[in-house]
Every structure is written in structure tokens, then in C-alpha cells.
mmCIF file of C-alpha atoms in Angstrom:
data_model
loop_
_atom_site.group_PDB
_atom_site.id
_atom_site.type_symbol
_atom_site.label_atom_id
_atom_site.label_comp_id
_atom_site.label_asym_id
_atom_site.label_seq_id
_atom_site.Cartn_x
_atom_site.Cartn_y
_atom_site.Cartn_z
ATOM 1 C CA MET A 1 134.272 30.955 27.296
ATOM 2 C CA CYS A 2 134.223 30.925 31.122
ATOM 3 C CA GLN A 3 132.209 34.144 31.146
ATOM 4 C CA MET A 4 129.682 32.800 28.654
ATOM 5 C CA LYS A 5 129.225 29.577 30.589
ATOM 6 C CA ALA A 6 128.755 31.573 33.785
ATOM 7 C CA VAL A 7 125.990 33.629 32.145
ATOM 8 C CA GLU A 8 124.363 30.477 30.778
ATOM 9 C CA ALA A 9 124.397 29.095 34.319
ATOM 10 C CA GLY A 10 122.515 32.142 35.591
ATOM 11 C CA CYS A 11 125.227 34.678 36.456
ATOM 12 C CA GLU A 12 123.886 38.229 36.125
ATOM 13 C CA HIS A 13 127.133 40.207 36.516
ATOM 14 C CA ILE A 14 130.550 39.578 34.943
ATOM 15 C CA ASP A 15 133.827 41.492 35.124
ATOM 16 C CA THR A 16 135.264 42.902 31.907
ATOM 17 C CA ALA A 17 137.790 45.571 30.913
ATOM 18 C CA ILE A 18 137.704 48.095 28.114
ATOM 19 C CA SER A 19 139.634 46.621 25.180
ATOM 20 C CA ALA A 20 142.610 48.992 25.630
ATOM 21 C CA PHE A 21 143.380 47.236 28.919
ATOM 22 C CA ALA A 22 141.841 43.798 28.288
ATOM 23 C CA GLY A 23 143.095 40.336 27.431
ATOM 24 C CA GLY A 24 145.995 38.266 28.692
ATOM 25 C CA THR A 25 146.179 38.515 32.473
ATOM 26 C CA SER A 26 143.356 41.087 32.491
ATOM 27 C CA HIS A 27 139.608 40.576 31.967
ATOM 28 C CA PRO A 28 138.044 39.896 28.557
ATOM 29 C CA PRO A 29 137.141 42.961 26.469
ATOM 30 C CA THR A 30 133.881 44.696 27.337
ATOM 31 C CA GLU A 31 133.057 45.194 23.654
ATOM 32 C CA THR A 32 133.588 41.537 22.749
ATOM 33 C CA MET A 33 131.454 40.247 25.588
ATOM 34 C CA ALA A 34 128.706 42.784 24.878
ATOM 35 C CA VAL A 35 128.395 41.699 21.239
ATOM 36 C CA ALA A 36 128.672 37.982 22.079
ATOM 37 C CA LEU A 37 125.940 38.212 24.695
ATOM 38 C CA GLN A 38 123.699 40.350 22.493
ATOM 39 C CA ASP A 39 124.029 37.853 19.633
ATOM 40 C CA ALA A 40 123.247 35.024 22.054
ATOM 41 C CA GLY A 41 119.952 36.687 22.929
ATOM 42 C CA TYR A 42 120.848 38.331 26.230
ATOM 43 C CA GLY A 43 119.864 41.896 26.999
ATOM 44 C CA VAL A 44 123.003 44.074 27.173
ATOM 45 C CA ASP A 45 122.312 47.801 27.290
ATOM 46 C CA LEU A 46 125.684 49.105 26.098
ATOM 47 C CA ASP A 47 126.403 51.488 23.224
ATOM 48 C CA LEU A 48 129.263 50.137 21.073
ATOM 49 C CA ALA A 49 129.942 53.579 19.595
ATOM 50 C CA LEU A 50 130.509 55.028 23.074
ATOM 51 C CA LEU A 51 132.619 52.026 24.063
ATOM 52 C CA LYS A 52 134.811 52.724 21.014
ATOM 53 C CA GLU A 53 135.331 56.324 22.167
ATOM 54 C CA ILE A 54 136.367 55.069 25.604
ATOM 55 C CA ALA A 55 138.748 52.482 24.106
ATOM 56 C CA ASP A 56 140.345 55.022 21.744
ATOM 57 C CA TYR A 57 140.947 57.409 24.640
ATOM 58 C CA PHE A 58 142.575 54.795 26.864
ATOM 59 C CA LYS A 59 144.748 53.461 24.038
ATOM 60 C CA GLN A 60 146.529 56.809 24.150
ATOM 61 C CA VAL A 61 146.634 56.801 27.964
ATOM 62 C CA ARG A 62 148.250 53.362 27.957
ATOM 63 C CA LYS A 63 151.123 54.622 25.805
ATOM 64 C CA LYS A 64 152.161 56.955 28.653
ATOM 65 C CA TYR A 65 152.825 53.943 30.868
ATOM 66 C CA ALA A 66 154.891 51.947 28.386
ATOM 67 C CA GLN A 67 157.637 51.419 30.979
ATOM 68 C CA TYR A 68 155.242 49.194 32.937
ATOM 69 C CA GLU A 69 154.399 46.928 30.025
ATOM 70 C CA SER A 70 155.332 43.295 30.515
ATOM 71 C CA ALA A 71 155.943 40.414 28.160
ATOM 72 C CA TYR A 72 153.751 38.384 30.518
ATOM 73 C CA SER A 73 150.604 40.496 30.180
ATOM 74 C CA GLY A 74 149.506 38.847 26.922
ATOM 75 C CA VAL A 75 148.119 35.386 26.231
ATOM 76 C CA ASP A 76 150.315 32.740 27.873
ATOM 77 C CA THR A 77 149.136 29.141 27.622
ATOM 78 C CA ASP A 78 151.857 28.053 30.101
ATOM 79 C CA VAL A 79 149.385 28.973 32.844
ATOM 80 C CA LEU A 80 147.658 25.680 32.036
ATOM 81 C CA ILE A 81 150.835 23.920 33.190
ATOM 82 C CA ASN A 82 152.332 26.067 35.948
ATOM 83 C CA GLN A 83 148.918 27.068 37.377
ATOM 84 C CA VAL A 84 150.119 30.602 38.153
ATOM 85 C CA PRO A 85 147.126 32.989 38.060
ATOM 86 C CA GLY A 86 147.265 35.830 35.552
ATOM 87 C CA GLY A 87 147.310 38.647 38.094
ATOM 88 C CA MET A 88 150.124 36.976 40.005
ATOM 89 C CA MET A 89 152.101 36.359 36.795
ATOM 90 C CA SER A 90 152.072 39.976 35.604
ATOM 91 C CA ASN A 91 152.853 41.361 39.079
ATOM 92 C CA LEU A 92 155.673 38.873 39.563
ATOM 93 C CA ALA A 93 157.177 39.714 36.179
ATOM 94 C CA ASN A 94 157.222 43.444 36.932
ATOM 95 C CA GLN A 95 158.685 42.908 40.396
ATOM 96 C CA MET A 96 161.410 40.623 39.027
ATOM 97 C CA LYS A 97 162.166 43.234 36.361
ATOM 98 C CA GLU A 98 162.687 45.800 39.129
ATOM 99 C CA GLN A 99 164.968 43.323 40.921
ATOM 100 C CA GLY A 100 167.012 42.713 37.747
ATOM 101 C CA VAL A 101 166.274 38.968 37.648
ATOM 102 C CA LEU A 102 163.519 38.788 35.031
ATOM 103 C CA ASP A 103 165.679 36.457 32.943
ATOM 104 C CA ARG A 104 165.111 33.746 35.590
ATOM 105 C CA ILE A 105 161.325 33.912 35.681
ATOM 106 C CA ASP A 106 160.916 30.466 34.070
ATOM 107 C CA GLU A 107 162.915 28.985 36.958
ATOM 108 C CA VAL A 108 160.615 30.798 39.366
ATOM 109 C CA PHE A 109 157.530 29.404 37.627
ATOM 110 C CA GLN A 110 158.975 25.920 38.161
ATOM 111 C CA GLU A 111 159.778 26.697 41.804
ATOM 112 C CA ILE A 112 156.340 28.086 42.699
ATOM 113 C CA PRO A 113 154.573 24.671 42.767
ATOM 114 C CA ARG A 114 157.321 23.303 45.046
ATOM 115 C CA VAL A 115 157.021 26.204 47.499
ATOM 116 C CA ARG A 116 153.245 25.924 47.425
ATOM 117 C CA ARG A 117 153.470 22.211 48.235
ATOM 118 C CA ASP A 118 155.855 22.883 51.148
ATOM 119 C CA LEU A 119 153.434 25.483 52.534
ATOM 120 C CA GLY A 120 150.439 23.156 52.425
ATOM 121 C CA TYR A 121 148.918 24.390 49.144
ATOM 122 C CA PRO A 122 147.751 27.904 50.048
ATOM 123 C CA PRO A 123 145.503 29.462 47.380
ATOM 124 C CA LEU A 124 147.396 31.672 44.919
ATOM 125 C CA VAL A 125 145.410 34.805 45.699
ATOM 126 C CA THR A 126 146.351 37.942 47.636
ATOM 127 C CA PRO A 127 148.206 37.876 49.993
ATOM 128 C CA THR A 128 149.414 34.263 49.869
ATOM 129 C CA SER A 129 150.240 34.455 46.141
ATOM 130 C CA GLN A 130 152.785 37.195 46.942
ATOM 131 C CA ILE A 131 154.146 35.169 49.865
ATOM 132 C CA VAL A 132 154.633 32.069 47.698
ATOM 133 C CA GLY A 133 155.975 34.010 44.696
ATOM 134 C CA THR A 134 158.529 36.014 46.660
ATOM 135 C CA GLN A 135 159.858 32.926 48.451
ATOM 136 C CA ALA A 136 160.179 31.155 45.098
ATOM 137 C CA VAL A 137 162.209 34.098 43.757
ATOM 138 C CA VAL A 138 164.448 34.061 46.846
ATOM 139 C CA ASN A 139 165.035 30.306 46.448
ATOM 140 C CA VAL A 140 166.026 30.724 42.794
ATOM 141 C CA VAL A 141 168.223 33.788 43.283
ATOM 142 C CA THR A 142 170.109 32.370 46.288
ATOM 143 C CA GLY A 143 170.501 28.989 44.596
ATOM 144 C CA GLU A 144 169.422 27.146 47.738
ATOM 145 C CA HIS A 145 165.989 26.169 48.978
ATOM 146 C CA TYR A 146 165.028 28.249 52.026
ATOM 147 C CA GLN A 147 168.534 29.538 52.732
ATOM 148 C CA THR A 148 166.658 32.783 53.361
ATOM 149 C CA ILE A 149 163.049 32.686 54.544
ATOM 150 C CA THR A 150 160.915 35.812 54.352
ATOM 151 C CA ASN A 151 159.175 37.066 57.481
ATOM 152 C CA GLU A 152 155.783 36.513 55.876
ATOM 153 C CA VAL A 153 156.555 32.834 55.217
ATOM 154 C CA LYS A 154 157.609 32.507 58.862
ATOM 155 C CA ARG A 155 154.375 34.173 59.959
ATOM 156 C CA TYR A 156 152.355 31.916 57.659
ATOM 157 C CA LEU A 157 154.048 28.768 59.003
ATOM 158 C CA GLN A 158 153.414 29.944 62.556
ATOM 159 C CA GLY A 159 149.703 30.195 61.798
ATOM 160 C CA GLY A 160 149.461 33.945 61.349
ATOM 161 C CA TYR A 161 147.298 33.516 58.252
ATOM 162 C CA GLY A 162 145.136 30.731 59.655
ATOM 163 C CA ARG A 163 145.341 26.988 59.114
ATOM 164 C CA ALA A 164 147.022 25.750 55.940
ATOM 165 C CA PRO A 165 144.681 23.866 53.568
ATOM 166 C CA GLY A 166 147.090 20.924 53.309
ATOM 167 C CA GLU A 167 149.996 19.359 55.157
ATOM 168 C CA VAL A 168 152.930 21.700 55.733
ATOM 169 C CA ASN A 169 156.548 20.563 55.365
ATOM 170 C CA ALA A 170 157.441 19.897 59.012
ATOM 171 C CA ARG A 171 161.200 20.386 58.503
ATOM 172 C CA LEU A 172 160.628 23.743 56.837
ATOM 173 C CA ARG A 173 158.323 24.851 59.647
ATOM 174 C CA ALA A 174 160.917 23.872 62.265
ATOM 175 C CA LYS A 175 163.623 25.789 60.377
ATOM 176 C CA ALA A 176 161.416 28.856 59.986
ATOM 177 C CA ILE A 177 159.949 29.267 63.471
ATOM 178 C CA GLY A 178 162.214 27.135 65.691
ATOM 179 C CA ASN A 179 160.709 26.716 69.131
ATOM 180 C CA GLU A 180 158.138 29.494 68.788
ATOM 181 C CA ALA A 181 154.579 28.450 69.585
ATOM 182 C CA GLN A 182 152.159 27.916 66.714
ATOM 183 C CA ILE A 183 148.971 29.959 66.566
ATOM 184 C CA ASP A 184 146.015 27.599 66.890
ATOM 185 C CA VAL A 185 143.246 30.192 67.218
ATOM 186 C CA ARG A 186 141.790 32.760 64.830
ATOM 187 C CA PRO A 187 144.826 35.052 64.213
ATOM 188 C CA ALA A 188 142.728 38.234 64.177
ATOM 189 C CA ASP A 189 141.626 37.526 67.753
ATOM 190 C CA LEU A 190 145.217 38.161 68.867
ATOM 191 C CA LEU A 191 145.348 41.671 67.413
ATOM 192 C CA GLN A 192 145.149 44.570 69.833
ATOM 193 C CA PRO A 193 142.866 47.545 69.001
ATOM 194 C CA GLU A 194 145.134 50.197 67.489
ATOM 195 C CA MET A 195 143.032 52.517 65.337
ATOM 196 C CA ASP A 196 142.954 55.247 68.005
ATOM 197 C CA LYS A 197 146.725 55.011 68.400
ATOM 198 C CA LEU A 198 147.215 55.223 64.613
ATOM 199 C CA ARG A 199 144.852 58.189 64.329
ATOM 200 C CA GLY A 200 146.931 60.029 66.906
ATOM 201 C CA GLU A 201 150.255 59.231 65.235
ATOM 202 C CA ILE A 202 149.164 60.485 61.823
ATOM 203 C CA ALA A 203 146.719 63.186 62.932
ATOM 204 C CA ASP A 204 148.676 66.025 61.293
ATOM 205 C CA SER A 205 148.522 64.426 57.823
ATOM 206 C CA ALA A 206 145.481 62.145 57.721
ATOM 207 C CA LYS A 207 142.223 63.705 56.537
ATOM 208 C CA THR A 208 140.055 60.594 56.305
ATOM 209 C CA GLU A 209 139.796 57.083 57.728
ATOM 210 C CA GLU A 210 141.213 55.846 54.424
ATOM 211 C CA ASP A 211 144.349 57.916 55.100
ATOM 212 C CA VAL A 212 144.699 56.243 58.507
ATOM 213 C CA LEU A 213 144.394 52.830 56.857
ATOM 214 C CA ILE A 214 147.110 53.774 54.346
ATOM 215 C CA TYR A 215 149.389 54.565 57.289
ATOM 216 C CA ALA A 216 148.370 51.326 59.073
ATOM 217 C CA MET A 217 149.264 49.151 56.078
ATOM 218 C CA PHE A 218 152.368 51.040 54.946
ATOM 219 C CA PRO A 219 153.839 52.822 57.994
ATOM 220 C CA ASP A 220 156.929 54.215 56.265
ATOM 221 C CA ILE A 221 155.848 54.763 52.664
ATOM 222 C CA GLY A 222 152.320 55.733 53.692
ATOM 223 C CA LYS A 223 153.538 58.276 56.222
ATOM 224 C CA THR A 224 155.888 59.863 53.674
ATOM 225 C CA PHE A 225 153.092 60.022 51.107
ATOM 226 C CA LEU A 226 150.639 61.648 53.514
ATOM 227 C CA GLU A 227 153.203 64.132 54.829
ATOM 228 C CA GLN A 228 154.309 65.182 51.352
ATOM 229 C CA ARG A 229 150.691 65.556 50.273
ATOM 230 C CA GLU A 230 150.017 67.781 53.299
ATOM 231 C CA GLN A 231 153.127 69.885 52.617
ATOM 232 C CA GLY A 232 152.362 70.200 48.917
ATOM 233 C CA THR A 233 155.671 68.558 47.953
ATOM 234 C CA LEU A 234 154.243 65.293 46.590
ATOM 235 C CA GLN A 235 155.621 64.589 43.125
ATOM 236 C CA PRO A 236 154.292 61.968 40.687
ATOM 237 C CA GLU A 237 156.611 59.177 39.681
ATOM 238 C CA PRO A 238 158.398 60.246 36.482
ATOM 239 C CA LEU A 239 157.229 58.507 33.318
ATOM 240 C CA LEU A 240 159.579 57.629 30.495
ATOM 241 C CA ALA A 241 158.628 58.693 27.001
ATOM 242 C CA PRO A 242 157.123 55.689 25.138
ATOM 243 C CA GLU A 243 160.065 55.479 22.735
ATOM 244 C CA THR A 244 162.517 55.602 25.661
ATOM 245 C CA ALA A 245 160.623 52.964 27.626
ATOM 246 C CA ALA A 246 160.586 50.691 24.605
ATOM 247 C CA ILE A 247 164.370 50.648 24.442
ATOM 248 C CA ALA A 248 165.007 50.624 28.193
ATOM 249 C CA PRO A 249 167.845 48.271 29.127
ATOM 250 C CA THR A 250 166.872 44.756 30.179
ATOM 251 C CA PRO A 251 168.683 42.476 32.641
ATOM 252 C CA MET A 252 171.785 40.729 31.285
ATOM 253 C CA ALA A 253 171.235 37.091 30.330
ATOM 254 C CA THR A 254 172.913 34.329 32.333
ATOM 255 C CA GLN A 255 172.062 31.541 29.874
ATOM 256 C CA PHE A 256 172.735 31.773 26.165
ATOM 257 C CA LYS A 257 174.216 30.055 23.120
ATOM 258 C CA ILE A 258 177.422 31.143 21.429
ATOM 259 C CA SER A 259 178.766 30.111 18.042
ATOM 260 C CA LEU A 260 182.521 29.950 17.560
ATOM 261 C CA HIS A 261 184.321 28.594 14.494
ATOM 262 C CA GLY A 262 181.195 26.765 13.373
ATOM 263 C CA GLU A 263 180.513 25.136 16.760
ATOM 264 C CA THR A 264 177.578 26.078 19.032
ATOM 265 C CA TYR A 265 177.867 25.931 22.822
ATOM 266 C CA ASP A 266 175.265 26.251 25.598
ATOM 267 C CA ILE A 267 176.636 28.654 28.225
ATOM 268 C CA HIS A 268 175.226 29.172 31.725
ATOM 269 C CA LEU A 269 176.904 31.754 33.957
ATOM 270 C CA THR A 270 176.637 30.505 37.547
ATOM 271 C CA GLY A 271 178.741 33.020 39.467
ATOM 272 C CA ALA A 272 181.725 35.336 39.608
ATOM 273 C CA GLY A 273 184.514 36.156 42.008
ATOM 274 C CA ALA A 274 184.757 39.526 43.733
ATOM 275 C CA GLN A 275 185.374 42.564 41.548
ATOM 276 C CA GLY A 276 188.496 44.637 41.871
ATOM 277 C CA GLN A 277 190.954 41.731 42.011
ATOM 278 C CA GLN A 278 193.897 41.414 39.628
ATOM 279 C CA GLN A 279 192.453 38.177 38.292
ATOM 280 C CA ARG A 280 188.772 37.327 38.565
ATOM 281 C CA HIS A 281 187.143 33.891 38.532
ATOM 282 C CA ILE A 282 184.067 33.463 36.335
ATOM 283 C CA PHE A 283 182.086 30.295 37.033
ATOM 284 C CA LEU A 284 180.031 28.807 34.197
ATOM 285 C CA THR A 285 178.949 25.607 32.532
ATOM 286 C CA VAL A 286 179.688 24.801 28.892
ATOM 287 C CA ASP A 287 177.262 22.211 27.510
ATOM 288 C CA GLY A 288 176.553 21.213 31.109
ATOM 289 C CA VAL A 289 180.211 20.817 32.123
ATOM 290 C CA PRO A 290 181.305 23.135 34.998
ATOM 291 C CA GLU A 291 184.208 25.428 34.133
ATOM 292 C CA ASP A 292 186.217 27.968 36.154
ATOM 293 C CA VAL A 293 187.521 30.719 33.878
ATOM 294 C CA ILE A 294 190.099 33.230 35.125
ATOM 295 C CA VAL A 295 189.963 36.663 33.519
ATOM 296 C CA GLN A 296 192.010 39.792 34.071
ATOM 297 C CA PRO A 297 189.627 42.765 33.839
ATOM 298 C CA LEU A 298 190.915 45.893 32.138
ATOM 299 C CA ASP A 299 187.940 47.968 33.266
ATOM 300 C CA GLU A 300 184.654 47.412 35.088
ATOM 301 C CA TYR A 301 181.050 48.401 34.556
ATOM 302 C CA ASP A 302 179.988 51.097 36.995
ATOM 303 C CA GLN A 303 176.591 49.799 38.106
ATOM 304 C CA GLN A 304 173.950 52.500 38.235
ATOM 305 C CA GLY A 305 172.629 53.012 41.742
ATOM 306 C CA ALA A 306 175.659 51.629 43.557
ATOM 307 C CA GLN A 307 176.369 53.519 46.780
ATOM 308 C CA GLY A 308 180.152 53.122 46.928
ATOM 309 C CA ARG A 309 180.000 50.372 49.548
ATOM 310 C CA PRO A 310 182.882 47.891 49.606
ATOM 311 C CA ALA A 311 182.479 44.478 47.968
ATOM 312 C CA ALA A 312 181.703 41.576 50.303
ATOM 313 C CA ARG A 313 184.816 39.377 50.469
ATOM 314 C CA THR A 314 185.151 37.897 53.971
ATOM 315 C CA PRO A 315 182.768 35.798 56.116
ATOM 316 C CA GLY A 316 182.069 38.857 58.264
ATOM 317 C CA ASP A 317 181.058 41.051 55.330
ATOM 318 C CA VAL A 318 177.271 40.961 55.482
ATOM 319 C CA THR A 319 175.473 41.305 52.141
ATOM 320 C CA THR A 320 172.061 40.553 50.655
ATOM 321 C CA SER A 321 170.915 37.971 48.146
ATOM 322 C CA MET A 322 168.148 40.240 46.809
ATOM 323 C CA PRO A 323 168.060 43.912 45.843
ATOM 324 C CA GLY A 324 165.772 45.823 48.187
ATOM 325 C CA ASN A 325 165.354 48.636 50.691
ATOM 326 C CA VAL A 326 166.527 48.769 54.300
ATOM 327 C CA ILE A 327 163.590 49.215 56.679
ATOM 328 C CA GLU A 328 165.388 48.548 59.978
ATOM 329 C CA VAL A 329 168.988 48.549 61.221
ATOM 330 C CA ALA A 330 169.174 46.574 64.471
ATOM 331 C CA VAL A 331 172.855 47.120 65.397
ATOM 332 C CA ARG A 332 175.373 49.910 65.765
ATOM 333 C CA GLU A 333 179.124 50.076 65.347
ATOM 334 C CA GLY A 334 180.822 48.485 68.361
ATOM 335 C CA ASP A 335 177.936 46.113 69.227
ATOM 336 C CA ARG A 336 178.775 42.494 70.046
ATOM 337 C CA VAL A 337 176.678 39.983 68.100
ATOM 338 C CA ALA A 338 176.310 36.229 68.192
ATOM 339 C CA GLU A 339 175.931 34.092 65.091
ATOM 340 C CA GLY A 340 172.308 34.318 63.979
ATOM 341 C CA ASP A 341 171.540 37.642 65.688
ATOM 342 C CA LEU A 342 169.326 40.056 63.777
ATOM 343 C CA LEU A 343 171.278 42.757 61.935
ATOM 344 C CA LEU A 344 168.919 44.189 59.321
ATOM 345 C CA VAL A 345 165.396 43.926 58.014
ATOM 346 C CA ILE A 346 165.024 44.589 54.307
ATOM 347 C CA GLU A 347 162.019 44.836 52.007
ATOM 348 C CA ALA A 348 162.141 43.190 48.606
ATOM 349 C CA MET A 349 159.149 42.439 46.367
ATOM 350 C CA LYS A 350 156.755 43.699 49.061
ATOM 351 C CA MET A 351 158.033 41.156 51.610
ATOM 352 C CA GLU A 352 160.245 41.703 54.649
ATOM 353 C CA THR A 353 163.344 39.549 55.132
ATOM 354 C CA GLU A 354 165.694 39.458 58.093
ATOM 355 C CA ILE A 355 169.461 39.448 57.584
ATOM 356 C CA ASN A 356 171.238 37.728 60.454
ATOM 357 C CA ALA A 357 174.866 37.675 61.584
ATOM 358 C CA PRO A 358 176.842 34.981 59.692
ATOM 359 C CA ILE A 359 179.493 34.876 62.457
ATOM 360 C CA ALA A 360 179.935 36.042 66.043
ATOM 361 C CA GLY A 361 182.010 39.131 66.672
ATOM 362 C CA THR A 362 181.997 42.906 66.921
ATOM 363 C CA VAL A 363 180.244 45.206 64.465
ATOM 364 C CA ALA A 364 183.164 47.064 62.898
ATOM 365 C CA ALA A 365 181.163 49.181 60.427
ATOM 366 C CA VAL A 366 177.586 49.860 59.363
ATOM 367 C CA HIS A 367 177.359 51.054 55.766
ATOM 368 C CA VAL A 368 173.575 51.443 55.533
ATOM 369 C CA GLN A 369 170.745 53.292 57.192
ATOM 370 C CA LYS A 370 166.973 53.045 57.097
ATOM 371 C CA GLY A 371 165.608 53.781 53.631
ATOM 372 C CA ASP A 372 168.801 52.908 51.713
ATOM 373 C CA ARG A 373 168.604 50.946 48.472
ATOM 374 C CA ILE A 374 170.877 47.883 48.532
ATOM 375 C CA ILE A 375 172.096 45.372 45.950
ATOM 376 C CA PRO A 376 173.752 41.940 46.191
ATOM 377 C CA GLY A 377 177.509 41.767 46.519
ATOM 378 C CA GLU A 378 178.071 44.963 48.487
ATOM 379 C CA THR A 379 178.970 44.997 52.188
ATOM 380 C CA LEU A 380 176.145 46.300 54.339
ATOM 381 C CA ILE A 381 177.658 45.565 57.748
ATOM 382 C CA GLN A 382 181.146 44.388 58.652
ATOM 383 C CA ILE A 383 181.696 42.005 61.577
ATOM 384 C CA ARG A 384 185.149 41.195 62.898
ATOM 385 C CA GLU A 385 185.846 38.257 65.196
#
């Protein structure tokens, strides 16, 4: 309907997608729009028979990528309420699936308008849609608003993306940037010329200016990609067979109903004590009433991807609230740190987040290095007072 009204208003070019990839959070089907416009008297020089050949081909191509399908790529009328753009919704769903928290996406959709309000109503387009969405996920996963603030939110609040369209939450800005000066000029004017420097750093692998830009935007991943391409060792990401992808395991639910002896109860798992103890506390609500259940585990699930790091149990055991990748380790064993000092920088959902020292003391152990995959609950760095 929007496309038709745009054409009626004089628009000469519209975006569509071949039907195999159309609809939902994508563009409307090329074939549908072609026929609709032709029947409305507009000149559309497209051959439907050839479009069918293209669609049939890409229907088979799409099956190869079944592991990337999302329940949020179809028609979802909730967008009329939560105002989350289609492209942002499908990206966010896939990223939350990778993080293992897809079951909480409805909470994130409710949190997004609150984060957007606090940030002065930035438009939900790249890159600010990712900034808002990631912070909303962090707020939901940690269970506390802005307990952890991503570096990009800090940069945004400092003025690194220009002036906010609306009024920013002053208390949030103070928490995020402290006494740092706000940028009140065009942010790009503060950037130093660096293309020549980048060309020199990646000269052995970059063949074009586009290669240099890949390295500029993604210094670690881009460099690895370019080097592997140059060495002939670049391997495509493995694809699951369609039938395997269709039955791939999904994240465990934290809210559900159970029926016992004819009675139905609403259960919400809110937390769990550390694994490996003789008796373990499981925190939940039953029909809204908080309960603390003590269980004695007979065995434990061996989580795929765990690196054998010890569980975080003491105030000095530094962990993460989000699964991600380590991109910087700022301390070494034996270093003295003050509360709040930078320990790690991690990347999760395309955003960088700093992990700071929860207490003052001496770094007793560092269990991670740059490039490591990390998950919540495991000790990344140990600090002893």
C-alpha cells in the first residue's frame, strides 16, 4: 500500500525483492508490485515468466541458509505498537539467538522505547538502531537499567554521533560519561586523517580501497579475513543441512506453565546459585510469588563451548552479563587495580562493552586472552584484596 501511494504521488523508483526473499521485514515482492502497477495503468517493463525463473532458483538457494531463518522475518503486526523497524527486528532476533536469550525478545521490545526515550529519541536506523537495541538487551539480561553501558551508548551521550533529536536523560548521561567533556561540534571534524596509515598497516593483504575500508571498520575481523584470503586459507562459514537447521536446539525457556495434579502454575525462573555445590539454590516465582528452591544436583549439563574456567563465586571473580568475544585485556597477573579500573573490553551484538574491576586489589589470575569466547557465570579475571 505504501509503495502504491508513493507511485501515485509521483515516485518513479521503488525497492522490491524477488518473492523468494520478500515479505515480512523485507521488501514487497517484485512480481506482486509489477502486476499491481501494470493493472493500475503504469508502464512496468518486466517479464513475469523470467521473474518466476529467478524466484524458483532463489527458493532453492534460501533452503541452504535455513539456520539463519527467524520467526521474526514474517508478518508481525506488533511493529505497529512497539515501533521497531523490520530490519532492526530481524537482526535483533538473530543476534539474540546467537546470545542464547531469544526467549526474552518480548521484554527487549518493551525496553527499546524506554532506552530510546532516555537517549533523546534517536532514529531507529543504522547505526543508532543497533546502539539502542543492544543496550535494551543488556538492560533486560542484567536485570537492571544501565548497570552496564556499552561504549557506543557512552560515545552517543558524549556527542560522538551528533546532537540528539530530543532531550537526553541527564542522570544517565552523567553516569555514562562522568566528567568527560561533551562534543559540541561536528564529530567528524575531530577525526584525524588516517587512510595513509591504514593503507600502510594492511598493505600486504589489501588489494583495493574497499579492502582498506574493511580493515578500517573491522580492525581485527577484517584483518584476519584479508590475511586468510591472501594466504588462500579462507574458509566459508559451515552451513547446516536444512533438516538439521530445522531441528537445531533453541534456548531454554525461563517462563512457562506447568500442570500438576490438575492444577496449573505460572513459573518464572529468575536465577540460580553457583554450580558445583552440594546443594544449589534455584530462584523462581510461582504465580507471581517469589520462591527459593534448594536442589541437590546428581549431574550437570556440560555446556557446549565452555572453556573450563572456574565459576564466579566471590566478589573478586569477574564475569560477564552477556556472551561475547574478548577484544582487549587491559591487565596482567600481579597488577594492582582500583575499583572501577578497566579490566576487559568485550564485543557482544556488534557493540563494545567495558568490564571494570568490582573491587580494589591484586589481579590473581587472568583466564582469558584476546579473541576468546566468553559466557556469563564463568570467571574471566580473579581479583584478591
